[in-house]
Structures are given as structure tokens and as C-alpha cells.
CSV table of C-alpha atoms in Angstrom, one decimal:
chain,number,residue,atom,x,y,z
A,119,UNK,CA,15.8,-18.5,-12.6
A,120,UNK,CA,13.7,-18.1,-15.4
A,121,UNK,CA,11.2,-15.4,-15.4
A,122,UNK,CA,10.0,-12.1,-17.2
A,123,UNK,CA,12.5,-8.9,-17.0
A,124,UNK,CA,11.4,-6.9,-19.0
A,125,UNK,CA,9.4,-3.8,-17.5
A,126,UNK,CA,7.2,-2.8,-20.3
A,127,UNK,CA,5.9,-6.5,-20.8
A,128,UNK,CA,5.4,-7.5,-17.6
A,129,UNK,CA,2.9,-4.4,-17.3
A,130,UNK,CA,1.3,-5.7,-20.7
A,131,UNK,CA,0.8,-9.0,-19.6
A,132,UNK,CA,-0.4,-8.2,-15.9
A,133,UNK,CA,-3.2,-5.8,-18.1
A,134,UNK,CA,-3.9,-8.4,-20.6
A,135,UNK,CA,-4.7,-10.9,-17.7
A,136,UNK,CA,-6.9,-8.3,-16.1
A,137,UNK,CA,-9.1,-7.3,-18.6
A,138,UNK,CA,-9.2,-11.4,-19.6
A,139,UNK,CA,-10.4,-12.3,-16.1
A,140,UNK,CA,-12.0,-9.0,-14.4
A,141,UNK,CA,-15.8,-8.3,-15.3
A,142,UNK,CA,-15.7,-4.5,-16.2
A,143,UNK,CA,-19.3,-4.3,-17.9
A,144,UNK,CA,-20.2,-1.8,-15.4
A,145,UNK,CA,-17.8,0.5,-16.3
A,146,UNK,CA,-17.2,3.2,-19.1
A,147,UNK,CA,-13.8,2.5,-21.2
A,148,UNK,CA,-12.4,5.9,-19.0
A,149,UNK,CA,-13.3,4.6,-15.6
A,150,UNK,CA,-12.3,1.0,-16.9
A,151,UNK,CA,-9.2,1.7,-17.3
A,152,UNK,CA,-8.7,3.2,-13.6
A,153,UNK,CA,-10.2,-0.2,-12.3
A,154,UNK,CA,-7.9,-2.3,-14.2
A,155,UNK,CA,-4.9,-0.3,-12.6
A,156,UNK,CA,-6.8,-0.7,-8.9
A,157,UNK,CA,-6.5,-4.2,-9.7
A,158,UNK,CA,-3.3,-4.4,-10.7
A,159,UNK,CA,-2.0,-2.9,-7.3
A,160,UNK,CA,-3.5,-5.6,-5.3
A,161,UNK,CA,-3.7,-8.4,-7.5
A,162,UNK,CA,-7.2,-9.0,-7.2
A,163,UNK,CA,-9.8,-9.5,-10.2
A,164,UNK,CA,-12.6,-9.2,-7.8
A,165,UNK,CA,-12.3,-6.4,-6.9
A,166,UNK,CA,-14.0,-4.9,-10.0
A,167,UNK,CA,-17.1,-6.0,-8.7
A,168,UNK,CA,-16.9,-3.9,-5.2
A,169,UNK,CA,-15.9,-0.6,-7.2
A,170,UNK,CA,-18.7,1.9,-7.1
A,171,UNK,CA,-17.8,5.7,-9.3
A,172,UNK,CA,-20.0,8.1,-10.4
A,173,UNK,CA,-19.9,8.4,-14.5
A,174,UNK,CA,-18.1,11.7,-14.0
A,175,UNK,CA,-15.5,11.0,-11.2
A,176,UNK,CA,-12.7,9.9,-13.0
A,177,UNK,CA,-13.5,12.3,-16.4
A,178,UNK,CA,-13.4,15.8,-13.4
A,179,UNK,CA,-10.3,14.5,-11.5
A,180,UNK,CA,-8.7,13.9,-14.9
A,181,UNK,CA,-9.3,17.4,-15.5
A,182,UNK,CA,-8.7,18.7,-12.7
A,183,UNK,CA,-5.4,17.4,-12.3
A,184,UNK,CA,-4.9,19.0,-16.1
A,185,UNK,CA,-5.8,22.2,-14.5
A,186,UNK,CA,-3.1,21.6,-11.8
A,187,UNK,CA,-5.2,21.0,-8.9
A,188,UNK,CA,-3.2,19.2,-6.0
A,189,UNK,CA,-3.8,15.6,-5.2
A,190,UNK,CA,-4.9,15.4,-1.0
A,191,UNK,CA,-3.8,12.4,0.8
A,192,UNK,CA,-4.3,11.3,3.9
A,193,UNK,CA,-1.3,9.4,4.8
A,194,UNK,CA,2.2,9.5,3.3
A,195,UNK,CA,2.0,6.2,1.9
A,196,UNK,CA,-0.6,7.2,-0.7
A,197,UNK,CA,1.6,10.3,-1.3
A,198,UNK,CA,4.6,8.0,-1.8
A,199,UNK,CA,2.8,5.5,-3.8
A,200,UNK,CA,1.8,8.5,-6.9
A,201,UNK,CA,4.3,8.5,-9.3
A,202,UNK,CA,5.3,12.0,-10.0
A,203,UNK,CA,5.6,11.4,-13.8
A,204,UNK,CA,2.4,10.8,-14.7
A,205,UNK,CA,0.9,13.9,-12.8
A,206,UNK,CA,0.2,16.6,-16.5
A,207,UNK,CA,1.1,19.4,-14.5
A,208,UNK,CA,4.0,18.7,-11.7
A,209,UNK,CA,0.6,18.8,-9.3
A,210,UNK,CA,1.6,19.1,-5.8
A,211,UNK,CA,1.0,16.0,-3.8
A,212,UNK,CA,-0.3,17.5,0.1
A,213,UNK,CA,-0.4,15.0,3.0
A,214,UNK,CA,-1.1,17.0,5.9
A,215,UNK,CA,-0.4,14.7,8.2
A,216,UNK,CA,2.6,15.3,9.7
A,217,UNK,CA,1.8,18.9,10.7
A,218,UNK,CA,2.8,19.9,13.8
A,219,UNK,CA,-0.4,21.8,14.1
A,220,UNK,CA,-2.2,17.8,14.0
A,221,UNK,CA,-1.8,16.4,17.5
A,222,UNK,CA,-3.1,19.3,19.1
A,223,UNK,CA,-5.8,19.9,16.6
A,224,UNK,CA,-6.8,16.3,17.2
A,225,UNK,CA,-7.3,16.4,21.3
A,226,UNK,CA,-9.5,19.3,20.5
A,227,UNK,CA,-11.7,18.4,18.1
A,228,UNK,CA,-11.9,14.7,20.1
A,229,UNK,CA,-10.7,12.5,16.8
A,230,UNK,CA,-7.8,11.3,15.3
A,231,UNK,CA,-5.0,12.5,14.0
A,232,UNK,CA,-5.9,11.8,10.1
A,233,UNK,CA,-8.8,13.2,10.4
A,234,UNK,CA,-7.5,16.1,12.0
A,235,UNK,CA,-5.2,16.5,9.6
A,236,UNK,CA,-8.0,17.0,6.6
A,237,UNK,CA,-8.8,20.3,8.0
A,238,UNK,CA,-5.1,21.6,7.5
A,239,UNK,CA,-6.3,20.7,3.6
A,240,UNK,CA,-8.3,24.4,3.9
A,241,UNK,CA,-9.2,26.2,0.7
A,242,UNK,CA,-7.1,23.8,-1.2
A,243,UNK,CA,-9.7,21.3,-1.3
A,244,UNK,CA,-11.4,23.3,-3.8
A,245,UNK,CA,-11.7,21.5,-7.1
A,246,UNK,CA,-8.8,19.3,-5.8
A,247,UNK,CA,-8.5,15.6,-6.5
A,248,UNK,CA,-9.2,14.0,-2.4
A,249,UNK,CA,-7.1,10.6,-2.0
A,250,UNK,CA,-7.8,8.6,1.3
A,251,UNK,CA,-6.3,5.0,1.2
A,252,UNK,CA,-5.9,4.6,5.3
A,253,UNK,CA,-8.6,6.3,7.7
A,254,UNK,CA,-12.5,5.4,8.1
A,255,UNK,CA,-12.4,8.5,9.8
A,256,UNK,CA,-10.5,11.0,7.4
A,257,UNK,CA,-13.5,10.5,5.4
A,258,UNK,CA,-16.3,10.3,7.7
A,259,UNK,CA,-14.2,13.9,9.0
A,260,UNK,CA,-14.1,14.7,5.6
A,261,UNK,CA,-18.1,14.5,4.6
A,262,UNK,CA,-18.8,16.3,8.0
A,263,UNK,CA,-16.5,19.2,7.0
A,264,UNK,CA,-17.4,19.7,3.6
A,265,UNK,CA,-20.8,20.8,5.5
A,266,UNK,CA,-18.7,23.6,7.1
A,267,UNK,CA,-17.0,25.1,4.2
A,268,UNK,CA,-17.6,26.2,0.8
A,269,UNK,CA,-15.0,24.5,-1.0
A,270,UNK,CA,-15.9,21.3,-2.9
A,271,UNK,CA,-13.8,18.5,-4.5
A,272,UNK,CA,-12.6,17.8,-8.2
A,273,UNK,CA,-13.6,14.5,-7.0
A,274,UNK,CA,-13.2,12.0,-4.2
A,275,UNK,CA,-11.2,8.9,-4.3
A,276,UNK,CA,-12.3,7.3,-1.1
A,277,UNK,CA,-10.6,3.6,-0.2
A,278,UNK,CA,-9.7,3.2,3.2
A,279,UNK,CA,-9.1,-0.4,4.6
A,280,UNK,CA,-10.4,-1.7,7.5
A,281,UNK,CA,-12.8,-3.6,10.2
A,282,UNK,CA,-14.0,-0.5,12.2
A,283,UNK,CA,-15.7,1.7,9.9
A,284,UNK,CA,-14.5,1.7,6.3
A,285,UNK,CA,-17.3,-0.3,4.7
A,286,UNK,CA,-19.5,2.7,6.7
A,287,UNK,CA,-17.3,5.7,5.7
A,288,UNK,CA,-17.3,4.3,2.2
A,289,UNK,CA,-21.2,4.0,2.2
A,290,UNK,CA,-21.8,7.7,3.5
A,291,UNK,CA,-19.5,8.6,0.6
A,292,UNK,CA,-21.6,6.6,-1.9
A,293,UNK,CA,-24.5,8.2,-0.3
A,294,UNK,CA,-23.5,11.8,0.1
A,295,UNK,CA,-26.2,14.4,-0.9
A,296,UNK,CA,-23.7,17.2,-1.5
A,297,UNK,CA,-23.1,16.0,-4.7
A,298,UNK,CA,-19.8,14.9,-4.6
A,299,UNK,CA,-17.8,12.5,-7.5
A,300,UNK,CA,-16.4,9.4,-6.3
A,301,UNK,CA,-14.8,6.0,-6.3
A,302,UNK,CA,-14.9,3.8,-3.8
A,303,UNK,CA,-14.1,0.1,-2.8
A,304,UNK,CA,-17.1,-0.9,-1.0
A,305,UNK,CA,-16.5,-3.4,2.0
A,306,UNK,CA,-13.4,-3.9,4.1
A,307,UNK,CA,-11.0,-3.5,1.1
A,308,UNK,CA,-8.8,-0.8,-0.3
A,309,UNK,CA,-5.8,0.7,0.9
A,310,UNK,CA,-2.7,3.4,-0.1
A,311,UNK,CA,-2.0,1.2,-2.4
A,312,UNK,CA,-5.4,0.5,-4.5
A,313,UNK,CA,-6.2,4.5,-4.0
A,314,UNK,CA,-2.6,5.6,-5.3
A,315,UNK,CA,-3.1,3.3,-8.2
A,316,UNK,CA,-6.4,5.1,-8.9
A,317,UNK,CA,-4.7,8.4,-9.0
A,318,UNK,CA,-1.7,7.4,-11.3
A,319,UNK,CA,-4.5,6.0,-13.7
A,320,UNK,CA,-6.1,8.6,-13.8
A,321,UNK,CA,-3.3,10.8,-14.1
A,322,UNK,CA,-2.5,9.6,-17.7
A,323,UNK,CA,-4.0,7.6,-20.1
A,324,UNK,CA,-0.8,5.7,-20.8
A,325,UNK,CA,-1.6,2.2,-19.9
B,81,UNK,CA,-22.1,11.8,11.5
B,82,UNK,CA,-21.9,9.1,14.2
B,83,UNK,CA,-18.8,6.8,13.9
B,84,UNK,CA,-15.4,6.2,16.5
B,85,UNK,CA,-13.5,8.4,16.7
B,86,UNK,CA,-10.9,7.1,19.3
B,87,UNK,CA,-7.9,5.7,17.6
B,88,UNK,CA,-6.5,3.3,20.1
B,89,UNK,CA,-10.3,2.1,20.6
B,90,UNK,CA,-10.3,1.6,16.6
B,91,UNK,CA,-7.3,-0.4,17.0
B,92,UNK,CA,-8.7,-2.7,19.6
B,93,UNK,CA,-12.1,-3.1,17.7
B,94,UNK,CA,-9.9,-4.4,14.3
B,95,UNK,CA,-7.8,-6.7,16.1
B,96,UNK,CA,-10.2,-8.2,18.1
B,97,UNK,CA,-12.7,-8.3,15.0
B,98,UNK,CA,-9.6,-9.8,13.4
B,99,UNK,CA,-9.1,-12.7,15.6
B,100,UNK,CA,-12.8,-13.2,16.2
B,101,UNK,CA,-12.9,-14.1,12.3
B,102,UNK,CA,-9.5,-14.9,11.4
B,103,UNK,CA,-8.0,-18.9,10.9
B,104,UNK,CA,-4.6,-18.6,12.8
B,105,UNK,CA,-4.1,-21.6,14.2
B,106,UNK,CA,-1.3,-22.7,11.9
B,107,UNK,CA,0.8,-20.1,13.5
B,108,UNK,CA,2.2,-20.0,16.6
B,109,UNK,CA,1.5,-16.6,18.6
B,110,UNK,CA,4.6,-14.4,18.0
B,111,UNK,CA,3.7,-15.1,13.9
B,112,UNK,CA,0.0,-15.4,14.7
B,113,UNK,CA,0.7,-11.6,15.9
B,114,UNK,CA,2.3,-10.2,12.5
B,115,UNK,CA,-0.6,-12.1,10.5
B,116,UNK,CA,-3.0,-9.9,12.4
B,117,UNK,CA,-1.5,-7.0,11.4
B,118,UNK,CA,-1.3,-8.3,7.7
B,119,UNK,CA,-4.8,-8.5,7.7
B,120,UNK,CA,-5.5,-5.2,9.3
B,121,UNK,CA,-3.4,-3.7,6.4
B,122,UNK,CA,-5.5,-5.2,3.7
B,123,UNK,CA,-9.0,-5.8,5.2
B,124,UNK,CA,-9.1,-9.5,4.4
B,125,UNK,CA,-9.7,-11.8,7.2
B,126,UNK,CA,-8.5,-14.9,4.8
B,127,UNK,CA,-5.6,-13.7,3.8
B,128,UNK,CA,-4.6,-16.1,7.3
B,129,UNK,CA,-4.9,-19.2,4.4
B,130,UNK,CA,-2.6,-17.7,2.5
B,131,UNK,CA,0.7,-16.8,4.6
B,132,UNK,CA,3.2,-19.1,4.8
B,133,UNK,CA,6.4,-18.4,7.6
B,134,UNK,CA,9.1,-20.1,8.9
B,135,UNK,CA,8.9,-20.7,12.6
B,136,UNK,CA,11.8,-19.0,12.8
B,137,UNK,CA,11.3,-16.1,10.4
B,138,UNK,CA,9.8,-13.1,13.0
B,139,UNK,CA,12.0,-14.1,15.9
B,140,UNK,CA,14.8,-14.1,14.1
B,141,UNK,CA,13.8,-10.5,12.2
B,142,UNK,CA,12.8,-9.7,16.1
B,143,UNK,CA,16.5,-9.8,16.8
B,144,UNK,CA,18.0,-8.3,14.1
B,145,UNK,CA,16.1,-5.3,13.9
B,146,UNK,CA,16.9,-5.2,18.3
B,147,UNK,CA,20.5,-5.6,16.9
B,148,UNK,CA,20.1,-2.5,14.9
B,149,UNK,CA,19.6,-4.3,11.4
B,150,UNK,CA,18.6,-2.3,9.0
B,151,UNK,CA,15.1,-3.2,6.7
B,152,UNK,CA,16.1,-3.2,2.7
B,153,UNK,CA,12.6,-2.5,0.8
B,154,UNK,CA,12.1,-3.2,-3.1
B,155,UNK,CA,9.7,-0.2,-3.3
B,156,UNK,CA,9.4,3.5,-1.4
B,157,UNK,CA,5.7,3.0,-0.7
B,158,UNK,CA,6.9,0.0,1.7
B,159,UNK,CA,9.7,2.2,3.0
B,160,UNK,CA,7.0,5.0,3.8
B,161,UNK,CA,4.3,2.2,5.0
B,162,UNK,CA,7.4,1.7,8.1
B,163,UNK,CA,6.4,3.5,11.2
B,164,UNK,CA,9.5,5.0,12.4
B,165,UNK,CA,8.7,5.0,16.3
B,166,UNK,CA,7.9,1.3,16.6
B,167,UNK,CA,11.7,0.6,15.0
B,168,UNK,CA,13.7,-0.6,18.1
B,169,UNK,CA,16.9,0.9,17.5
B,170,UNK,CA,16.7,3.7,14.6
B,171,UNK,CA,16.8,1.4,12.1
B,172,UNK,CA,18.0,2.4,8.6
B,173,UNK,CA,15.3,2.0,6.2
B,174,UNK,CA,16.8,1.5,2.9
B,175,UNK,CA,15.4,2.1,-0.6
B,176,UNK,CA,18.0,1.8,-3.4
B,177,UNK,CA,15.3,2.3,-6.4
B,178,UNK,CA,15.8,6.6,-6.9
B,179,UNK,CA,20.0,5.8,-6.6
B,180,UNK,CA,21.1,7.3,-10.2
B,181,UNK,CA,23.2,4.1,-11.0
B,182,UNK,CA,19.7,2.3,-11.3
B,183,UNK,CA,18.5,2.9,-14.9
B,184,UNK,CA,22.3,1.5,-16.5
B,185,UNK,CA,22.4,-1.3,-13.9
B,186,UNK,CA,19.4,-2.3,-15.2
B,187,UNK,CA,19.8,-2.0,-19.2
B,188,UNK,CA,23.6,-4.0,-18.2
B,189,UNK,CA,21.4,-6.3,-16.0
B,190,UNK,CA,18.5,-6.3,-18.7
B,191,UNK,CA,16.4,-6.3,-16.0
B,192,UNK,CA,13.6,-4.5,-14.4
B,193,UNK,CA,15.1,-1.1,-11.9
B,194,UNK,CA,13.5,-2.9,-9.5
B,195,UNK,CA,15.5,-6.0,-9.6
B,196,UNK,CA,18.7,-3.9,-10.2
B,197,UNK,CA,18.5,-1.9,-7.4
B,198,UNK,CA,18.5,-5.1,-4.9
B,199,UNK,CA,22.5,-4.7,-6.4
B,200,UNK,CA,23.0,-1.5,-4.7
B,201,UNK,CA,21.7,-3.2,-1.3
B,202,UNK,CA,25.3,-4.7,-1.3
B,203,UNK,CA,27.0,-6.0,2.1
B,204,UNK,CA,23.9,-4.1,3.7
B,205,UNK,CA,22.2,-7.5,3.3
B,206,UNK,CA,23.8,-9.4,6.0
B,207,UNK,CA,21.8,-9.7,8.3
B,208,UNK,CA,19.1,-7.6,7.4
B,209,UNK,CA,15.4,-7.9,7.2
B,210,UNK,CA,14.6,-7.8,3.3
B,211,UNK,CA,10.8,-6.0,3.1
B,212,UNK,CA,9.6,-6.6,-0.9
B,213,UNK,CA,5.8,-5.5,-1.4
B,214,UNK,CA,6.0,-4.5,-5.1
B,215,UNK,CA,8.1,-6.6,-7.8
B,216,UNK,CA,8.4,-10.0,-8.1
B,217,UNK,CA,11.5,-9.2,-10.6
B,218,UNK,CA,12.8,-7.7,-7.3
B,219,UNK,CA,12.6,-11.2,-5.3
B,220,UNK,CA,13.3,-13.5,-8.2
B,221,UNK,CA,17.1,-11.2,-8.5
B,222,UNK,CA,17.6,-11.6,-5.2
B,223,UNK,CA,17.4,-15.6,-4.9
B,224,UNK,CA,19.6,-15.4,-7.9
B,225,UNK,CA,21.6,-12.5,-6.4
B,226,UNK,CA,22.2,-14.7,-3.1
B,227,UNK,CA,23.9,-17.6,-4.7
B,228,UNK,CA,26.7,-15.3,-5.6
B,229,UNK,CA,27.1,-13.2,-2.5
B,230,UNK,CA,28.7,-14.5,0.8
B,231,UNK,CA,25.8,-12.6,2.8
B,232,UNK,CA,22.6,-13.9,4.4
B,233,UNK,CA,19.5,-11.5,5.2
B,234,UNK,CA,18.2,-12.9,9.0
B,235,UNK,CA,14.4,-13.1,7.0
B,236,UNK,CA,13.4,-12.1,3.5
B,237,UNK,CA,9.6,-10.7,3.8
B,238,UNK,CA,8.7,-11.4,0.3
B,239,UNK,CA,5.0,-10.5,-0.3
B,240,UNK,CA,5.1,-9.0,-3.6
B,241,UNK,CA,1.3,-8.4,-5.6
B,242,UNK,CA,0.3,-9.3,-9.5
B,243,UNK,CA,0.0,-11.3,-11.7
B,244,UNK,CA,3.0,-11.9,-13.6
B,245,UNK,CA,5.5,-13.8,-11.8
B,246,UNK,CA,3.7,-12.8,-7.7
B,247,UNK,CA,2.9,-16.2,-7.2
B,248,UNK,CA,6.0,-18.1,-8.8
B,249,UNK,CA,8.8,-15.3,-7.1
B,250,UNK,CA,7.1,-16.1,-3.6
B,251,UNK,CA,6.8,-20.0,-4.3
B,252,UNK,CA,10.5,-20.0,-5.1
B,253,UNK,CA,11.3,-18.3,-1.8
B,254,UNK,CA,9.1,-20.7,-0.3
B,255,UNK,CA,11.0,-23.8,-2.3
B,256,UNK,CA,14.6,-21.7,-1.6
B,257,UNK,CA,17.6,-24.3,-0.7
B,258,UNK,CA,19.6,-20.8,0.7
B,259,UNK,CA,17.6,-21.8,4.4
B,260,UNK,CA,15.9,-18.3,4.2
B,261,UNK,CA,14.0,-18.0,7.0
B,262,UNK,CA,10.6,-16.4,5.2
B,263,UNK,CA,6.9,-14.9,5.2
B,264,UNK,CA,5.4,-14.8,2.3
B,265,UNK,CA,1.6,-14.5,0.9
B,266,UNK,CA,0.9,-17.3,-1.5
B,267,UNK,CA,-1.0,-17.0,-5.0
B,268,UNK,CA,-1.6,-12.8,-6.1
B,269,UNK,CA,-2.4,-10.9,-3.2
B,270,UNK,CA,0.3,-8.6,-1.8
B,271,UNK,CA,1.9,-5.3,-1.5
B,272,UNK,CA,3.9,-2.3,0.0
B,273,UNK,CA,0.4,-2.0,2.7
B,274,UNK,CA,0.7,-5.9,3.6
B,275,UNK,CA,4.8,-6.3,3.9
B,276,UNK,CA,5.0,-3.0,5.6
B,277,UNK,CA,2.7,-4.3,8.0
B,278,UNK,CA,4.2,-7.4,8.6
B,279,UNK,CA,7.5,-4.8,9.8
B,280,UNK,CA,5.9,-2.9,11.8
B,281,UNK,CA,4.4,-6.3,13.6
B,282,UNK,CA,8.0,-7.9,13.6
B,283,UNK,CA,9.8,-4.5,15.3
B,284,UNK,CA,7.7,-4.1,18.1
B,285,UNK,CA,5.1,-6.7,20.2
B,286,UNK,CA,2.8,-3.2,21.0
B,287,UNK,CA,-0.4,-4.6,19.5
């Protein structure tokens, strides 16, 4: 079959098509450029339009990650979906999920098991990039916690997917009063892979 | 804040949303079943218009996977996106992209890594279920790659996202003369969230 091999041009191409077709006048070059990526992982144009970050979101996580703050997931797909070479400083990439600590942690404090697993983050969380592609309620656990402690996030990619609270979790994200820089997908849409995509964006500048 | 915090009662809430909203009456129920879950992956209740499957395609994964078949993925994110305890018998999952020979394969191949490590999948195919969510390069080289191998996967899950070669790679599985049984997502959409889904769907009927 005939069809496009090689690597670097099919990336050019999908990018070229992107910026033809998306509208990205509500975006800074710096946070345009993560959007394009978000788009490329799910093939949607669109999806530009649902994108909500604060002007300062991507430019902090950026340097954050230069500073070699970790990257906090809350499943291991996002983990798996961040491609390790474009982190500056070999950041560690932290899904807590799988602790053995989370089941119990979860009957006690009545919720699930991702959201659970965002207090096992601890002091980390300070000036740390926060990735959450799966659970409504990581970040609705998230928001409420961040009343509890004093550590506060580089910045908060927030994109979970979903029927049952993720446009809401998104929302109370967008409408946090503790001053916190995001990106979200408003709506039903996002996902590990739209929310890895925004990290390895703005991990480098390489397009 | 107030939300649900009960994660089987967050699972019934999506699915029935999901088939309150959803178009599935071009599938029959044991497909109608892994659509679901598709769209509980990505959030998009439409996505229904867009899957096309062989009647044949999840029984016949059903079985192979109960046969202890492994599932060969394109990308890591899908092999991470596979939950482990809903696999009926162990099942290998297999992702060929990290194996060292990649890289050469590929400059001999002049191909993408992705389509060159479908090589490494080998006699593995036979019989397999084939899980692509990534490249299209990685579907395209395998309906190339079947025509000069004896060995049949029992279903090719080819649902790979973008917007170079996505749509055409999943119409030529579609259009295959191989009698691949198939489920793919027409047009852009895709992706290691969606076709991991549509595993977890096929390797156990716990809904």
C-alpha cells in the first residue's frame, strides 16, 4: 500500500493540518502550541474550542518541569503516554495509584481509589506539574485537598473523560479561588491521552 | 465539594447515560457492549456513528483471549490502558516498540518504529487479538505484513487517531480481502484510551 513512512513528516503534516483547520485565536503562540499537540492525540480540530488555560499555566509548568519538578498522574496510562525524552530534567513521572496503601485508604475516606491515591502525592505536590486524564473525582479530591495542605501546584493539567462528573470537576477547576494555573477540556472530553499530550508539549518546544 | 464518590455507582451512572444517549442499534448486543465502553473511554456519545465491526469480530476475540491468546498493541499507552484482572486467562500483553532491534528494522524497513515493530510480533500473530490505538503506519504494515505471512490474528482492533493516514489505514482494514474480522472507528477519532477500551469490553462481559 501506498502511504506516508516517514516519522518526521507525518508529524509535520498532521501539525500543518492542525494549525490550517483548528481556530487557535484564543490562545498565546506558547499555549498554542500545547493545544495543537492535544489535538493531535485525539484527532480532533474542535477541540480547540473547549480548551480553557490560564495565560500562565503552560509558561509555570514549563518551568517547573526545567526546575525538575515531578509530573503527578493519576492513572498509569497518562504516566505511560509521557515520553521520557522530552522531560529537560529526567523528571520523575509519580502515579500513585497502585500503592498498596490505596484500597485501604479509599474505604476510609469513603471515595475511590484515584482519588485516594492523590493524597499519597504529599509534599510532592508542591510546585509540581498535576496530570489527571481518567477520574472526575481525583480532581474534585484534588481541589478539596489542596484546602488541607500548604503545598500548591506548578500547575494543573486537569482532563478527565467522562458522563458522571468530569464536565463538573473540570468546572470547579476553572473556577477555583486558590489560585491555581490550569488547562482543561471543558465538557465530556479528554482523556490519558489528550492530558499526556499536554505534558510532552509542554515539556519541549520541539514541535 | 459535593460530587459521587462511589465508583461502581459512577460506572452504572456512565453506562446507563451512555445508552440513554447513544445510537446502537446497528450493533447487535455482545458489540453494542464494547461500543459502550468505547464511548465511556472518550466521552463522545457519537462516536456509535462511527464504529464499524464485523459480526463476528468480538466473539471471535471473546474466544481467543478465553483460549489464552495473547493481545499484540502498536503503542505502550494501549498496553497500560489493558486492565489486567478482566484478562480471562493471563493473557500476554505484547508491545514490541522499546525491543532494541526496532530503530535498524525501521531505517532497513524505511519505515516508521511503529510499523517495524509489528515485525517483531512474529508467529505471535496467529490467532491473536491485534489492539492498534496510535499509528496508522502501524496498521497500514500489517495489512501489507499479512500477505506475506501464513498467520491470521482472530480480530485486528484497528482504531488508530490523526490525521495523516487514520482514516485511510482503518478504511483499508475495513476494504481488507485477508477476511479480517475487524472494529474500527471511521474518519480521525481514535486512540490507545478508545482501543484499550474496546479490550477490556471484548475480555470480560462484567459491565
Amino acid at each position: 500500500m501506498d502511504y506516508e513512512k516517514d516519522g518526521a513528516e507525518i508529524y509535520r503534516q498532521s501539525f500543518a493540518t492542525i494549525r490550517a483547520e483548528a481556530d487557535l485565536a484564543a490562545f498565546d503562540p506558547v499555549t498554542a502550541q500545547v493545544v495543537v499537540r492535544m489535538i493531535h492525540a485525539c484527532g480532533m480540530v474542535d477541540l480547540a474550542g473547549d480548551v480553557v488555560a490560564t495565560p500562565q499555566a503552560v509558561p509555570r509548568a514549563r518551568a517547573a518541569l526545567r526546575a525538575g519538578a515531578p509530573v503527578l498522574c493519576d492513572a498509569q496510562m497518562v504516566a505511560s503516554g509521557i515520553t521520557r525524552a522530552r522531560l529537560p530534567r529526567d523528571n520523575d513521572v509519580v502515579c500513585t495509584l497502585s500503592d498498596p496503601r490505596v484500597p485501604d485508604l479509599a474505604r476510609r475516606l469513603g471515595t475511590t481509589r484515584t482519588a485516594a491515591a492523590v493524597e499519597l502525592w504529599g509534599e510532592r505536590l508542591d510546585g509540581a506539574v498535576v496530570a489527571i486524564g481518567n477520574a472526575p473525582t481525583a480532581l474534585f479530591h484534588l481541589l478539596d485537598h489542596l484546602r488541607t495542605v500548604p503545598w500548591r501546584p506548578a500547575a494543573v493539567l486537569g482532563i478527565p473523560v467522562g458522563f458522571i462528573g468530569a464536565a463538573e470537576s473540570k468546572q470547579a477547576l476553572v473556577d477555583n479561588d486558590l489560585g491555581l494555573e490550569h488547562v482543561v477540556v471543558r465538557g465530556r472530553r479528554g482523556g490519558s491521552a489528550i492530558v499526556a499530550a499536554a505534558v510532552n508539549a509542554t515539556a519541549s518546544e520541539v514541535e
